[in-house]
mmCIF file of C-alpha atoms in Angstrom:
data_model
loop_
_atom_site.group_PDB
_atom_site.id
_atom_site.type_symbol
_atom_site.label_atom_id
_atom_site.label_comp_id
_atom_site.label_asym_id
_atom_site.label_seq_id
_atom_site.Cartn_x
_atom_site.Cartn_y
_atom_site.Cartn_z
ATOM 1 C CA UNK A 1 0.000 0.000 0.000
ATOM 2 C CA UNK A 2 1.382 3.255 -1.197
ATOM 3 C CA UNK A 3 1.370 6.067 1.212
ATOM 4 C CA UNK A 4 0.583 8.958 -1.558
ATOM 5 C CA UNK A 5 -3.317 9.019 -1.123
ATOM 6 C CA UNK A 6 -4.141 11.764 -3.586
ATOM 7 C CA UNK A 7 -0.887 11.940 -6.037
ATOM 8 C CA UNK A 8 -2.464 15.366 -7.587
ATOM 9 C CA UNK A 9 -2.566 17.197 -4.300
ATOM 10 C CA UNK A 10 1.319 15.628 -3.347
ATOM 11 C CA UNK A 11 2.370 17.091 -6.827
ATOM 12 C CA UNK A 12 0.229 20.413 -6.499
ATOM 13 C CA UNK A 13 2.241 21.057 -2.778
ATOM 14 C CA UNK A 14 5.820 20.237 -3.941
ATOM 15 C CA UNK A 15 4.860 22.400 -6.703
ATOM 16 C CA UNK A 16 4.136 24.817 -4.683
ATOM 17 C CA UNK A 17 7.042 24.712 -2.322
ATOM 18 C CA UNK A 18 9.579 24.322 -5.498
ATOM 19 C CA UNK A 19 8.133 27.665 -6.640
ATOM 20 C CA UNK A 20 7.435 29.225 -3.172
ATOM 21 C CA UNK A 21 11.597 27.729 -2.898
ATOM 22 C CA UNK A 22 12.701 29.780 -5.961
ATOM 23 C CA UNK A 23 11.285 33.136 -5.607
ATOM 24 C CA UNK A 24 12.371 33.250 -2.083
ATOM 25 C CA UNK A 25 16.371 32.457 -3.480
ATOM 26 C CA UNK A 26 15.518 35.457 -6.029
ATOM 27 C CA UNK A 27 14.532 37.742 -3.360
ATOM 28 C CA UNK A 28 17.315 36.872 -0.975
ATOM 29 C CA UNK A 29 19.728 39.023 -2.470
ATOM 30 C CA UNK A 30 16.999 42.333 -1.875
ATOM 31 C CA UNK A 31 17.467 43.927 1.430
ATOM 32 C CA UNK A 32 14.384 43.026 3.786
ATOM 33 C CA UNK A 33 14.235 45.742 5.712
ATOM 34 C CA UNK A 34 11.583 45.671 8.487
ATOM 35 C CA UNK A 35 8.250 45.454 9.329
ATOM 36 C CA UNK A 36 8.048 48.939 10.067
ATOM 37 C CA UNK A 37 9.981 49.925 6.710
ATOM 38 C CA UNK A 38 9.994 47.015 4.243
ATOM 39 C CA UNK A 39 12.589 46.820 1.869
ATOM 40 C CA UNK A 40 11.948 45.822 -1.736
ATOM 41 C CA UNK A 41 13.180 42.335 -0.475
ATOM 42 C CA UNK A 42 10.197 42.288 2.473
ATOM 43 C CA UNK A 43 6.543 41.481 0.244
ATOM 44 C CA UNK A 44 8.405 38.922 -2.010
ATOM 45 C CA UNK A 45 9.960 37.041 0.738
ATOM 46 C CA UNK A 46 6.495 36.988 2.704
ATOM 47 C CA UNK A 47 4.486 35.858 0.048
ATOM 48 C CA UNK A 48 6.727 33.069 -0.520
ATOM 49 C CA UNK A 49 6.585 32.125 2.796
ATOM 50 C CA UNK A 50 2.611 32.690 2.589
ATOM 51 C CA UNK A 51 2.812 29.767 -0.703
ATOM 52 C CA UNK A 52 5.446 27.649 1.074
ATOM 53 C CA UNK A 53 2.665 26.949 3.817
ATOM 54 C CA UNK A 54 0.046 26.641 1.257
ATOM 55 C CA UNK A 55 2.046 23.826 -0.566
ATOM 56 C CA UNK A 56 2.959 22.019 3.135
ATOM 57 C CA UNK A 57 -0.661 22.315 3.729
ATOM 58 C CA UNK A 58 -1.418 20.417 0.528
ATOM 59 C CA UNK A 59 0.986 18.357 0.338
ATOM 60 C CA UNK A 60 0.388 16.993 3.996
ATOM 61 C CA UNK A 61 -3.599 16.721 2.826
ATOM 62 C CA UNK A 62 -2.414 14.861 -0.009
ATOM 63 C CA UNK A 63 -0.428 12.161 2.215
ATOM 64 C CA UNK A 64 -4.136 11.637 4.029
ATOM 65 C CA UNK A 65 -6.781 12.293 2.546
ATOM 66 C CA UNK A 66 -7.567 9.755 -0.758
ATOM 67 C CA UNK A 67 -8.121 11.649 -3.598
ATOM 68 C CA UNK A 68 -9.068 11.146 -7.606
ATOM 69 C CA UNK A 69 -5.323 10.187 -9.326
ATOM 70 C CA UNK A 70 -3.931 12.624 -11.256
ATOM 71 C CA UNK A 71 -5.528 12.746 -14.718
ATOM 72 C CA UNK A 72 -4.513 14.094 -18.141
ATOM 73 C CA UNK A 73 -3.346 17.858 -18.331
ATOM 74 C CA UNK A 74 -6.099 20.112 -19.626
ATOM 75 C CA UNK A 75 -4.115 21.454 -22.400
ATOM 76 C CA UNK A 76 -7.072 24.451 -23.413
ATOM 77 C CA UNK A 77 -6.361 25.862 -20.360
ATOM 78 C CA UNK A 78 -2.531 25.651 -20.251
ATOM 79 C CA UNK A 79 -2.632 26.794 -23.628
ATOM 80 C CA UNK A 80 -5.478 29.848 -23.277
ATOM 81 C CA UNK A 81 -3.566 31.307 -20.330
ATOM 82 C CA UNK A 82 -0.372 31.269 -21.805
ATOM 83 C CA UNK A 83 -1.905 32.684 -24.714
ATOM 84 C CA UNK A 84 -3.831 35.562 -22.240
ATOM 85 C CA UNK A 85 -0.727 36.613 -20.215
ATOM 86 C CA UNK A 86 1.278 36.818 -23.392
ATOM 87 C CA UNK A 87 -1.009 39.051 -25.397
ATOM 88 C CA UNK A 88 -1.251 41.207 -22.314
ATOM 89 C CA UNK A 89 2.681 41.723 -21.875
ATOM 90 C CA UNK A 90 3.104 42.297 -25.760
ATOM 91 C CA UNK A 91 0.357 44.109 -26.878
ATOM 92 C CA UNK A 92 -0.120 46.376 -23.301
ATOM 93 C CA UNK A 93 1.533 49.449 -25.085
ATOM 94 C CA UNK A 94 0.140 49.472 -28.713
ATOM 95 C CA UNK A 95 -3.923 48.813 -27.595
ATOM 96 C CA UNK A 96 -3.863 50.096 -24.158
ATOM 97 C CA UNK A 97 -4.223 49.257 -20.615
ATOM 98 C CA UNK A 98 -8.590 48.626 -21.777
ATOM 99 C CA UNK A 99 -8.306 47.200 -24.908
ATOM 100 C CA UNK A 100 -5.587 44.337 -23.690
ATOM 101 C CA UNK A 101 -7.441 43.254 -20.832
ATOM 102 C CA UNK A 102 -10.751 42.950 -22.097
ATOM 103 C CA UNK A 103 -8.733 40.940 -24.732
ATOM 104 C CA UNK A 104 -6.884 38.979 -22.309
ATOM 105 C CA UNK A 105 -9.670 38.224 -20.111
ATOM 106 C CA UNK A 106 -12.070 37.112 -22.859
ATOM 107 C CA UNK A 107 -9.176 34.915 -23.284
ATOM 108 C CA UNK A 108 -8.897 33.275 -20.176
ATOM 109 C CA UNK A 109 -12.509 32.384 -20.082
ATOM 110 C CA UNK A 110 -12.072 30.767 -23.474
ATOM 111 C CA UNK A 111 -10.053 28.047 -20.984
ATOM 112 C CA UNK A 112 -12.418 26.769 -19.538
ATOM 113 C CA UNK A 113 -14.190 23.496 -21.128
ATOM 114 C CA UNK A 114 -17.751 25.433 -19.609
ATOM 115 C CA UNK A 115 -17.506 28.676 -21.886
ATOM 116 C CA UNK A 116 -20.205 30.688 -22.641
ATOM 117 C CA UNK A 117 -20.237 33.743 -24.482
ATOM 118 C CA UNK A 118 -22.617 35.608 -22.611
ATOM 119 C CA UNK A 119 -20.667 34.427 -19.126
ATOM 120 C CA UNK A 120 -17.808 35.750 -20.977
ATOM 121 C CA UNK A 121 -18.728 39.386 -21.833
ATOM 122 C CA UNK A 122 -20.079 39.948 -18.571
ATOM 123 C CA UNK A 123 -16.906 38.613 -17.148
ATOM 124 C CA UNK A 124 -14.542 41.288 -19.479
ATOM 125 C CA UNK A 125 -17.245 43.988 -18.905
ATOM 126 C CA UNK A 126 -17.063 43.549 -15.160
ATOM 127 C CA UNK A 127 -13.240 42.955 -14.698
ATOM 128 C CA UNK A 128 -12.575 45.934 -16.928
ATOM 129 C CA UNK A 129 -14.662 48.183 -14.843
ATOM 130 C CA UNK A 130 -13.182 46.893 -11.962
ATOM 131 C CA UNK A 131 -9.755 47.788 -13.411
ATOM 132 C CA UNK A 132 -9.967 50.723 -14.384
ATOM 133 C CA UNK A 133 -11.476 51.715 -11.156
ATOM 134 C CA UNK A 134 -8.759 50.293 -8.985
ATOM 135 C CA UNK A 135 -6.053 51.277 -10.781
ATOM 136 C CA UNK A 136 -6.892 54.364 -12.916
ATOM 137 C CA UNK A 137 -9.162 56.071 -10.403
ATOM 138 C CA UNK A 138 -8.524 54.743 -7.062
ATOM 139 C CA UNK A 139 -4.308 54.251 -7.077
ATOM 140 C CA UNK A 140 -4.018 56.868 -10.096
ATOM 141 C CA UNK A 141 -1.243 54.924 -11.938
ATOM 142 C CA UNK A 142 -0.450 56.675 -15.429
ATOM 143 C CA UNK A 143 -1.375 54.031 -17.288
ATOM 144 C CA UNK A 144 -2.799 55.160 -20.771
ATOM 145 C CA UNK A 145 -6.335 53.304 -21.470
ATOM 146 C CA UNK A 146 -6.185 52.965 -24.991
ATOM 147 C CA UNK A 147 -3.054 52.992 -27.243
ATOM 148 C CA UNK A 148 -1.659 54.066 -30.589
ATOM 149 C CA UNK A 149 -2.929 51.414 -32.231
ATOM 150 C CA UNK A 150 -6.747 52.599 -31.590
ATOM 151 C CA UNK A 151 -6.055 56.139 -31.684
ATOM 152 C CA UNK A 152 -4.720 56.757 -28.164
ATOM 153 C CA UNK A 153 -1.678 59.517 -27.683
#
């Protein structure tokens, strides 16, 4: 008897701590700082610590708890979000900030094997709203909402 119950939650936690492993190594060499005034090191190196326990907490659930074995990768999704968070970082700049992520998010619904268009549009409409609002209005970053490509400055 094998003592991996649920082989997808054992690979989603090492996963997890490999990454959670690697971006702490990057950040190492970025002064920390304190909790009073964080260094550019400080947020990295917490939120790796914040994924490292994430990925102990599945790994340990996946040593168990039984679970469905690890099935065949869902390649529309790998594929659709790759796809998404390209498009955004090439085509941010010529379409603008609005443009690219109602593109991009239409995108990432297109990943999932339950798409519906109307799901979809609501999910763009609302996300770009949300965006804009966040970002544009509420932290006031310069970020110009529609490029040269569409007429934008």
């Amino acid at each position: 008897m094998s003592f991996i119950r649920s082989p997808k939650d054992v690979l989603s936690g090492l996963l997890f701590l490999a990454l959670a492993a690697l971006f702490a190594w990057q950040a190492s060499d970025l002064p920390m700082g304190s909790s009073v005034r964080m260094g550019p090191g400080y947020f990295p190196m917490v939120l790796s610590g914040i994924m490292a326990l994430f990925g102990l907490i599945v790994l340990i659930n996946g040593l168990r708890f039984d679970g469905d074995r690890t099935s065949a990768i869902a390649w529309r999704g790998v594929i659709m979000l790759t796809l998404a968070t390209c498009f955004f970082g090439f085509f941010m700049r010529p379409l603008g900030f609005l443009p690219t992520l109602g593109v991009t998010v239409f995108l990432c619904t297109l990943a999932s094997s339950k798409f519906r268009l109307m799901t979809a549009l609501i999910s763009v409409a609302v996300m770009v709203v949300f965006a804009w609002a966040v970002f544009i209005v509420g932290l006031g970053l310069p970020l110009q909402l529609v490029g040269p490509w569409l007429g934008g400055y």
